[in-house]
Amino acid sequence: MVSREQAEGLQRDLQLIAANADSGQALMAEIVSRLKEGLAGYDWVGFYMIEKGGHSQETLVLGPFAGADTPHRRIPLNQGICGAAASSASTIVVDDVASDPRYLACSLETKSEIVAPIFIRGKVAGELDIDSHSPSAFGLEDRRLVEYCASLVGRLLEKESS
Ligand code: SME
């Protein structure tokens, strides 16, 4: 779990990085590397963005990530913890992935997960997903930090698309 001091330091750094980022993609790449390298227990960090398919079907597509490769590069909105977070437009924290029937396994080592949606003009456009090899790795400060990162990306993407 992240300490309040660590979270505040990272938020300050990321706010500056966001203010100077060339693109949403560049900011996402920076966030995944900072979180993965800087925080214990953040073992896989990645973005999924919603892509519109035919018949207005929406799918989550893997964007910048840090950690082991994942078989889940595309996730339908009705599958996984990722799909549940996007379709409910809310952050989901799972302390023990083995006990959650929605869970799609990326790595056998994963024990807990947090997923926070990214909003553009009030609509879910994607999400930030983090897996940990430790159970119950994400507390209130982690949730705040992850939601903050998601909001930085949402604000920049909103600007890019206006
Ligand atoms: N565990 C996720 C799938 C993505 S991987 O964690 C990278 C889920 O249940 O949706």
mmCIF file of N, CA and C in Angstrom, residues 15-81:
data_model
loop_
_atom_site.group_PDB
_atom_site.id
_atom_site.type_symbol
_atom_site.label_atom_id
_atom_site.label_comp_id
_atom_site.label_asym_id
_atom_site.label_seq_id
_atom_site.Cartn_x
_atom_site.Cartn_y
_atom_site.Cartn_z
ATOM 1 N N GLN A 15 1.330 15.595 -11.921
ATOM 2 C CA GLN A 15 0.606 16.802 -12.334
ATOM 3 C C GLN A 15 1.484 17.642 -13.262
ATOM 4 N N LEU A 16 2.771 17.754 -12.895
ATOM 5 C CA LEU A 16 3.712 18.500 -13.733
ATOM 6 C C LEU A 16 3.912 17.818 -15.078
ATOM 7 N N ILE A 17 4.063 16.500 -15.015
ATOM 8 C CA ILE A 17 4.260 15.732 -16.247
ATOM 9 C C ILE A 17 3.044 15.897 -17.166
ATOM 10 N N ALA A 18 1.857 15.873 -16.570
ATOM 11 C CA ALA A 18 0.630 16.012 -17.371
ATOM 12 C C ALA A 18 0.565 17.394 -18.015
ATOM 13 N N ALA A 19 1.001 18.410 -17.258
ATOM 14 C CA ALA A 19 0.930 19.777 -17.782
ATOM 15 C C ALA A 19 1.854 19.956 -18.983
ATOM 16 N N ASN A 20 2.908 19.134 -19.043
ATOM 17 C CA ASN A 20 3.881 19.272 -20.132
ATOM 18 C C ASN A 20 3.836 18.137 -21.139
ATOM 19 N N ALA A 21 2.883 17.222 -20.986
ATOM 20 C CA ALA A 21 2.862 16.033 -21.859
ATOM 21 C C ALA A 21 2.464 16.402 -23.285
ATOM 22 N N ASP A 22 3.102 15.730 -24.257
ATOM 23 C CA ASP A 22 2.811 15.978 -25.671
ATOM 24 C C ASP A 22 1.495 15.346 -26.087
ATOM 25 N N SER A 23 1.115 14.273 -25.420
ATOM 26 C CA SER A 23 -0.096 13.552 -25.839
ATOM 27 C C SER A 23 -0.599 12.693 -24.679
ATOM 28 N N GLY A 24 -1.832 12.252 -24.808
ATOM 29 C CA GLY A 24 -2.409 11.348 -23.817
ATOM 30 C C GLY A 24 -1.605 10.057 -23.748
ATOM 31 N N GLN A 25 -1.167 9.567 -24.906
ATOM 32 C CA GLN A 25 -0.373 8.327 -24.963
ATOM 33 C C GLN A 25 0.928 8.487 -24.178
ATOM 34 N N ALA A 26 1.575 9.647 -24.359
ATOM 35 C CA ALA A 26 2.849 9.891 -23.665
ATOM 36 C C ALA A 26 2.620 9.953 -22.160
ATOM 37 N N LEU A 27 1.532 10.598 -21.746
ATOM 38 C CA LEU A 27 1.227 10.678 -20.312
ATOM 39 C C LEU A 27 0.931 9.282 -19.745
ATOM 40 N N MET A 28 0.184 8.491 -20.490
ATOM 41 C CA MET A 28 -0.137 7.130 -20.019
ATOM 42 C C MET A 28 1.153 6.313 -19.855
ATOM 43 N N ALA A 29 2.066 6.442 -20.814
ATOM 44 C CA ALA A 29 3.325 5.679 -20.756
ATOM 45 C C ALA A 29 4.122 6.093 -19.519
ATOM 46 N N GLU A 30 4.115 7.394 -19.233
ATOM 47 C CA GLU A 30 4.851 7.903 -18.072
ATOM 48 C C GLU A 30 4.213 7.392 -16.766
ATOM 49 N N ILE A 31 2.894 7.413 -16.706
ATOM 50 C CA ILE A 31 2.198 6.963 -15.489
ATOM 51 C C ILE A 31 2.483 5.486 -15.226
ATOM 52 N N VAL A 32 2.385 4.636 -16.262
ATOM 53 C CA VAL A 32 2.599 3.203 -15.999
ATOM 54 C C VAL A 32 4.021 2.953 -15.502
ATOM 55 N N SER A 33 4.984 3.670 -16.079
ATOM 56 C CA SER A 33 6.346 3.382 -15.631
ATOM 57 C C SER A 33 6.584 3.939 -14.218
ATOM 58 N N ARG A 34 6.083 5.143 -13.918
ATOM 59 C CA ARG A 34 6.260 5.695 -12.559
ATOM 60 C C ARG A 34 5.611 4.810 -11.485
ATOM 61 N N LEU A 35 4.395 4.356 -11.757
ATOM 62 C CA LEU A 35 3.700 3.555 -10.733
ATOM 63 C C LEU A 35 4.372 2.201 -10.564
ATOM 64 N N LYS A 36 4.683 1.560 -11.683
ATOM 65 C CA LYS A 36 5.286 0.216 -11.610
ATOM 66 C C LYS A 36 6.655 0.270 -10.933
ATOM 67 N N GLU A 37 7.481 1.234 -11.334
ATOM 68 C CA GLU A 37 8.848 1.303 -10.789
ATOM 69 C C GLU A 37 8.888 1.912 -9.390
ATOM 70 N N GLY A 38 7.940 2.806 -9.101
ATOM 71 C CA GLY A 38 8.026 3.579 -7.860
ATOM 72 C C GLY A 38 7.321 2.969 -6.663
ATOM 73 N N LEU A 39 6.382 2.068 -6.896
ATOM 74 C CA LEU A 39 5.557 1.609 -5.777
ATOM 75 C C LEU A 39 5.608 0.096 -5.596
ATOM 76 N N ALA A 40 5.905 -0.330 -4.367
ATOM 77 C CA ALA A 40 5.935 -1.764 -4.062
ATOM 78 C C ALA A 40 4.530 -2.327 -4.229
ATOM 79 N N GLY A 41 4.444 -3.481 -4.833
ATOM 80 C CA GLY A 41 3.147 -4.149 -4.972
ATOM 81 C C GLY A 41 2.379 -3.758 -6.223
ATOM 82 N N TYR A 42 2.856 -2.750 -6.947
ATOM 83 C CA TYR A 42 2.218 -2.387 -8.229
ATOM 84 C C TYR A 42 2.935 -3.206 -9.311
ATOM 85 N N ASP A 43 2.540 -4.465 -9.444
ATOM 86 C CA ASP A 43 3.324 -5.401 -10.246
ATOM 87 C C ASP A 43 2.963 -5.409 -11.731
ATOM 88 N N TRP A 44 1.747 -5.032 -12.037
ATOM 89 C CA TRP A 44 1.349 -4.855 -13.448
ATOM 90 C C TRP A 44 0.482 -3.609 -13.485
ATOM 91 N N VAL A 45 0.849 -2.675 -14.354
ATOM 92 C CA VAL A 45 0.106 -1.407 -14.442
ATOM 93 C C VAL A 45 -0.189 -1.137 -15.907
ATOM 94 N N GLY A 46 -1.447 -0.968 -16.247
ATOM 95 C CA GLY A 46 -1.741 -0.734 -17.661
ATOM 96 C C GLY A 46 -3.052 -0.005 -17.889
ATOM 97 N N PHE A 47 -3.140 0.605 -19.062
ATOM 98 C CA PHE A 47 -4.363 1.292 -19.474
ATOM 99 C C PHE A 47 -5.118 0.439 -20.489
ATOM 100 N N TYR A 48 -6.419 0.465 -20.389
ATOM 101 C CA TYR A 48 -7.295 -0.076 -21.434
ATOM 102 C C TYR A 48 -8.179 1.075 -21.893
ATOM 103 N N MET A 49 -8.318 1.225 -23.200
ATOM 104 C CA MET A 49 -9.172 2.281 -23.725
ATOM 105 C C MET A 49 -10.323 1.667 -24.518
ATOM 106 N N ILE A 50 -11.485 2.310 -24.439
ATOM 107 C CA ILE A 50 -12.669 1.774 -25.124
ATOM 108 C C ILE A 50 -12.605 2.080 -26.618
ATOM 109 N N GLU A 51 -12.817 1.019 -27.387
ATOM 110 C CA GLU A 51 -12.855 1.157 -28.846
ATOM 111 C C GLU A 51 -14.256 0.763 -29.290
ATOM 112 N N LYS A 52 -14.795 1.571 -30.194
ATOM 113 C CA LYS A 52 -16.136 1.248 -30.692
ATOM 114 C C LYS A 52 -16.014 0.281 -31.854
ATOM 115 N N GLY A 53 -16.720 -0.858 -31.777
ATOM 116 C CA GLY A 53 -16.707 -1.807 -32.886
ATOM 117 C C GLY A 53 -17.958 -1.638 -33.730
ATOM 118 N N GLY A 54 -18.231 -2.625 -34.581
ATOM 119 C CA GLY A 54 -19.457 -2.581 -35.371
ATOM 120 C C GLY A 54 -20.665 -2.746 -34.462
ATOM 121 N N HIS A 55 -21.828 -2.433 -34.927
ATOM 122 C CA HIS A 55 -23.089 -2.563 -34.174
ATOM 123 C C HIS A 55 -22.967 -1.888 -32.807
ATOM 124 N N SER A 56 -22.229 -0.800 -32.781
ATOM 125 C CA SER A 56 -21.968 -0.004 -31.573
ATOM 126 C C SER A 56 -21.499 -0.845 -30.383
ATOM 127 N N GLN A 57 -20.837 -1.993 -30.695
ATOM 128 C CA GLN A 57 -20.271 -2.809 -29.624
ATOM 129 C C GLN A 57 -18.961 -2.178 -29.148
ATOM 130 N N GLU A 58 -18.780 -2.125 -27.835
ATOM 131 C CA GLU A 58 -17.578 -1.491 -27.305
ATOM 132 C C GLU A 58 -16.668 -2.533 -26.656
ATOM 133 N N THR A 59 -15.364 -2.354 -26.863
ATOM 134 C CA THR A 59 -14.378 -3.284 -26.316
ATOM 135 C C THR A 59 -13.254 -2.484 -25.664
ATOM 136 N N LEU A 60 -12.702 -3.026 -24.591
ATOM 137 C CA LEU A 60 -11.517 -2.418 -23.982
ATOM 138 C C LEU A 60 -10.281 -2.950 -24.699
ATOM 139 N N VAL A 61 -9.415 -2.033 -25.123
ATOM 140 C CA VAL A 61 -8.208 -2.434 -25.854
ATOM 141 C C VAL A 61 -6.994 -1.977 -25.054
ATOM 142 N N LEU A 62 -6.034 -2.885 -24.900
ATOM 143 C CA LEU A 62 -4.837 -2.596 -24.094
ATOM 144 C C LEU A 62 -4.042 -1.439 -24.701
ATOM 145 N N GLY A 63 -3.669 -0.495 -23.854
ATOM 146 C CA GLY A 63 -2.809 0.621 -24.263
ATOM 147 C C GLY A 63 -1.451 0.465 -23.595
ATOM 148 N N PRO A 64 -0.799 1.580 -23.230
ATOM 149 C CA PRO A 64 0.501 1.488 -22.571
ATOM 150 C C PRO A 64 0.402 0.661 -21.281
ATOM 151 N N PHE A 65 1.377 -0.226 -21.067
ATOM 152 C CA PHE A 65 1.396 -1.006 -19.835
ATOM 153 C C PHE A 65 2.830 -1.310 -19.425
ATOM 154 N N ALA A 66 3.023 -1.645 -18.150
ATOM 155 C CA ALA A 66 4.332 -2.052 -17.640
ATOM 156 C C ALA A 66 4.116 -3.310 -16.821
ATOM 157 N N GLY A 67 4.923 -4.334 -17.099
ATOM 158 C CA GLY A 67 4.773 -5.619 -16.419
ATOM 159 C C GLY A 67 4.755 -6.728 -17.457
ATOM 160 N N ALA A 68 4.436 -7.921 -16.994
ATOM 161 C CA ALA A 68 4.467 -9.085 -17.891
ATOM 162 C C ALA A 68 3.414 -8.944 -18.996
ATOM 163 N N ASP A 69 3.694 -9.558 -20.123
ATOM 164 C CA ASP A 69 2.720 -9.523 -21.228
ATOM 165 C C ASP A 69 1.425 -10.192 -20.766
ATOM 166 N N THR A 70 0.306 -9.736 -21.319
ATOM 167 C CA THR A 70 -0.979 -10.291 -20.903
ATOM 168 C C THR A 70 -1.727 -10.886 -22.099
ATOM 169 N N PRO A 71 -2.423 -12.002 -21.872
ATOM 170 C CA PRO A 71 -3.233 -12.552 -22.971
ATOM 171 C C PRO A 71 -4.488 -11.705 -23.212
ATOM 172 N N HIS A 72 -4.811 -10.816 -22.247
ATOM 173 C CA HIS A 72 -6.064 -10.050 -22.365
ATOM 174 C C HIS A 72 -5.797 -8.678 -22.966
ATOM 175 N N ARG A 73 -5.615 -8.686 -24.296
ATOM 176 C CA ARG A 73 -5.351 -7.417 -24.987
ATOM 177 C C ARG A 73 -6.653 -6.722 -25.362
ATOM 178 N N ARG A 74 -7.703 -7.505 -25.504
ATOM 179 C CA ARG A 74 -9.039 -6.956 -25.795
ATOM 180 C C ARG A 74 -10.017 -7.600 -24.816
ATOM 181 N N ILE A 75 -10.794 -6.783 -24.134
ATOM 182 C CA ILE A 75 -11.745 -7.306 -23.137
ATOM 183 C C ILE A 75 -13.129 -6.720 -23.416
ATOM 184 N N PRO A 76 -14.117 -7.572 -23.723
ATOM 185 C CA PRO A 76 -15.482 -7.063 -23.902
ATOM 186 C C PRO A 76 -15.992 -6.444 -22.598
ATOM 187 N N LEU A 77 -16.895 -5.493 -22.718
ATOM 188 C CA LEU A 77 -17.372 -4.768 -21.536
ATOM 189 C C LEU A 77 -18.134 -5.643 -20.553
ATOM 190 N N ASN A 78 -18.565 -6.808 -21.019
ATOM 191 C CA ASN A 78 -19.300 -7.693 -20.098
ATOM 192 C C ASN A 78 -18.398 -8.776 -19.513
ATOM 193 N N GLN A 79 -17.064 -8.583 -19.615
ATOM 194 C CA GLN A 79 -16.157 -9.610 -19.071
ATOM 195 C C GLN A 79 -15.108 -8.997 -18.141
ATOM 196 N N GLY A 80 -14.732 -9.780 -17.150
ATOM 197 C CA GLY A 80 -13.609 -9.409 -16.285
ATOM 198 C C GLY A 80 -13.953 -8.293 -15.305
ATOM 199 N N ILE A 81 -12.983 -8.057 -14.427
ATOM 200 C CA ILE A 81 -13.109 -6.938 -13.495
ATOM 201 C C ILE A 81 -12.977 -5.641 -14.299
#
